[in-house]
Structures are given as C-alpha cells and as structure tokens.
Amino acid sequence: MDFTLDAASPTPPYEQVRAQVIAAIDDGSLVAGTRLPPVRTLAAELNLAANTVARAYRELEEAGYVETRGRAGTIVRGGDAASSRAAAAAEAYAETVRRLGVSAEDAVALVKAALGER
C-alpha cells in the first residue's frame, strides 16, 4: 500500500495516514490479516516523526480497524471491526430517535427505507 501526504492540506499528517488506512480497508485494498508497515518504517518513508505514525495507528486501533500484536506488528482486523462500527452507529441512531420522540416502529421503517427495503 502506498501512503501519500499532502503537505499543503490543512489536515494533520496523522489524520491523513489514518484516513488512507480506513479508505483502503473500506474499499478492500487492505484485507483482514494484512500487516501494516512498522511505525518507524512508515515514518521514514513519509518523512514524519515516528510519534505521528504511532498516533495514527493508535487511533485506528481505538476505532477497531487494526490490532497491535507487539512484535508481530499492527494487523488489519477482520469483519468484526465493521460489525462493531455498525453496532455503534445503530446505538447512536437509537439514541437520536428516542430523543426526538420517534416510535420504534417508525425508526425501523426509516432504516428500511434508507436501505431500500419496504
């Protein structure tokens, strides 16, 4: 995988790295079990401080996209990451519809409509 940085972007470098990894996972370029480059290696390739890449990896791990396995490196997590993100989104949606006073039946109907179901 090729990571690139836009020095003119207002987006911080760690966020650019994080976003590129997420995009690659989402589009299937990075599949479960793929090992990401070591922090120091990627930092040297991108001409960044190791702490910058480490922050990107840490945030990816906290969000459930990757798993750090010590000497084995940082590995892309499996489908459970997608499931856990979907569950978090569902929880946020449920909280929002409760706060808005939408009934459970109407909330489910809204989700089905958004998914193209009837």
Short mmCIF file of C-alpha atoms in Angstrom, two decimals:
data_model
loop_
_atom_site.label_atom_id
_atom_site.label_comp_id
_atom_site.label_asym_id
_atom_site.label_seq_id
_atom_site.Cartn_x
_atom_site.Cartn_y
_atom_site.Cartn_z
CA MET A 1 0.00 0.00 0.00
CA ASP A 2 1.25 3.44 -0.89
CA PHE A 3 0.61 6.19 1.60
CA THR A 4 0.96 9.76 0.42
CA LEU A 5 0.75 13.05 2.25
CA ASP A 6 -0.41 16.42 1.04
CA ALA A 7 1.85 18.95 2.73
CA ALA A 8 -0.46 21.80 1.66
CA SER A 9 -3.50 20.19 3.27
CA PRO A 10 -4.89 21.67 6.48
CA THR A 11 -5.48 18.07 7.63
CA PRO A 12 -2.74 16.96 10.05
CA PRO A 13 -0.40 14.23 8.75
CA TYR A 14 -1.52 11.63 11.33
CA GLU A 15 -5.13 12.16 10.18
CA GLN A 16 -4.14 11.78 6.53
CA VAL A 17 -2.46 8.44 7.32
CA ARG A 18 -5.44 7.30 9.40
CA ALA A 19 -7.94 8.25 6.68
CA GLN A 20 -5.94 6.47 3.98
CA VAL A 21 -5.81 3.25 6.01
CA ILE A 22 -9.56 3.40 6.65
CA ALA A 23 -10.27 4.04 2.97
CA ALA A 24 -8.09 1.08 1.98
CA ILE A 25 -9.87 -1.18 4.47
CA ASP A 26 -13.29 0.01 3.31
CA ASP A 27 -12.51 -0.50 -0.40
CA GLY A 28 -10.92 -3.90 0.19
CA SER A 29 -7.33 -2.91 -0.67
CA LEU A 30 -6.33 -3.85 2.88
CA VAL A 31 -7.91 -7.12 3.95
CA ALA A 32 -8.13 -8.70 7.37
CA GLY A 33 -4.79 -10.06 8.49
CA THR A 34 -2.70 -7.66 6.42
CA ARG A 35 0.27 -6.32 8.35
CA LEU A 36 0.77 -2.57 8.19
CA PRO A 37 4.30 -1.24 7.83
CA PRO A 38 6.13 -0.80 11.15
CA VAL A 39 5.76 2.68 12.63
CA ARG A 40 9.41 3.64 12.09
CA THR A 41 9.46 2.31 8.54
CA LEU A 42 6.35 4.23 7.50
CA ALA A 43 7.55 7.34 9.32
CA ALA A 44 10.84 7.22 7.40
CA GLU A 45 9.04 6.67 4.07
CA LEU A 46 6.73 9.63 4.68
CA ASN A 47 9.41 11.80 6.29
CA LEU A 48 7.38 12.04 9.51
CA ALA A 49 8.18 11.68 13.16
CA ALA A 50 7.56 8.15 14.45
CA ASN A 51 5.13 9.59 17.02
CA THR A 52 2.95 10.93 14.18
CA VAL A 53 2.53 7.49 12.63
CA ALA A 54 2.15 5.92 16.07
CA ARG A 55 -0.73 8.30 16.78
CA ALA A 56 -2.46 7.32 13.53
CA TYR A 57 -2.06 3.62 14.37
CA ARG A 58 -3.26 4.19 17.95
CA GLU A 59 -6.40 5.96 16.73
CA LEU A 60 -7.02 3.19 14.19
CA GLU A 61 -6.74 0.63 16.97
CA GLU A 62 -9.09 2.57 19.25
CA ALA A 63 -11.64 2.70 16.41
CA GLY A 64 -11.34 -1.07 15.87
CA TYR A 65 -9.72 -1.04 12.43
CA VAL A 66 -6.40 -2.59 13.42
CA GLU A 67 -4.89 -4.60 16.23
CA THR A 68 -1.37 -4.20 17.57
CA ARG A 69 0.27 -7.51 18.38
CA GLY A 70 3.58 -6.42 19.87
CA ARG A 71 6.49 -7.76 17.84
CA ALA A 72 4.06 -9.21 15.28
CA GLY A 73 3.15 -5.65 14.30
CA THR A 74 -0.08 -3.89 13.52
CA ILE A 75 -2.61 -6.07 11.73
CA VAL A 76 -5.85 -5.15 9.95
CA ARG A 77 -8.75 -6.58 11.94
CA GLY A 78 -11.38 -8.83 10.43
CA GLY A 79 -15.05 -8.29 9.77
CA ASP A 80 -15.73 -7.80 13.46
CA ALA A 81 -14.50 -4.22 13.07
CA ALA A 82 -17.25 -3.49 10.54
CA SER A 83 -19.82 -5.13 12.78
CA SER A 84 -18.71 -3.15 15.78
CA ARG A 85 -18.83 0.13 13.80
CA ALA A 86 -22.33 -0.75 12.58
CA ALA A 87 -23.43 -1.55 16.13
CA ALA A 88 -22.08 1.79 17.34
CA ALA A 89 -23.92 3.59 14.54
CA ALA A 90 -27.13 1.72 15.40
CA GLU A 91 -26.78 2.71 19.05
CA ALA A 92 -26.28 6.36 18.10
CA TYR A 93 -29.33 6.21 15.81
CA ALA A 94 -31.46 4.64 18.55
CA GLU A 95 -30.40 7.35 20.98
CA THR A 96 -31.25 10.07 18.45
CA VAL A 97 -34.70 8.74 17.60
CA ARG A 98 -35.53 8.30 21.30
CA ARG A 99 -34.53 11.90 21.94
CA LEU A 100 -36.67 13.05 19.00
CA GLY A 101 -39.65 11.07 20.25
CA VAL A 102 -39.83 8.81 17.19
CA SER A 103 -41.51 5.47 17.88
CA ALA A 104 -39.52 2.26 17.50
CA GLU A 105 -41.81 1.18 14.66
CA ASP A 106 -41.24 4.44 12.77
CA ALA A 107 -37.49 4.30 13.43
CA VAL A 108 -37.29 0.80 11.94
CA ALA A 109 -39.36 1.94 8.95
CA LEU A 110 -36.93 4.80 8.40
CA VAL A 111 -33.96 2.41 8.42
CA LYS A 112 -35.69 0.04 6.00
CA ALA A 113 -36.45 2.96 3.68
CA ALA A 114 -32.83 4.11 3.85
CA LEU A 115 -31.72 0.57 2.95
CA GLY A 116 -34.15 0.49 0.04
CA GLU A 117 -36.44 -2.06 1.68
CA ARG A 118 -40.18 -1.76 2.12
#
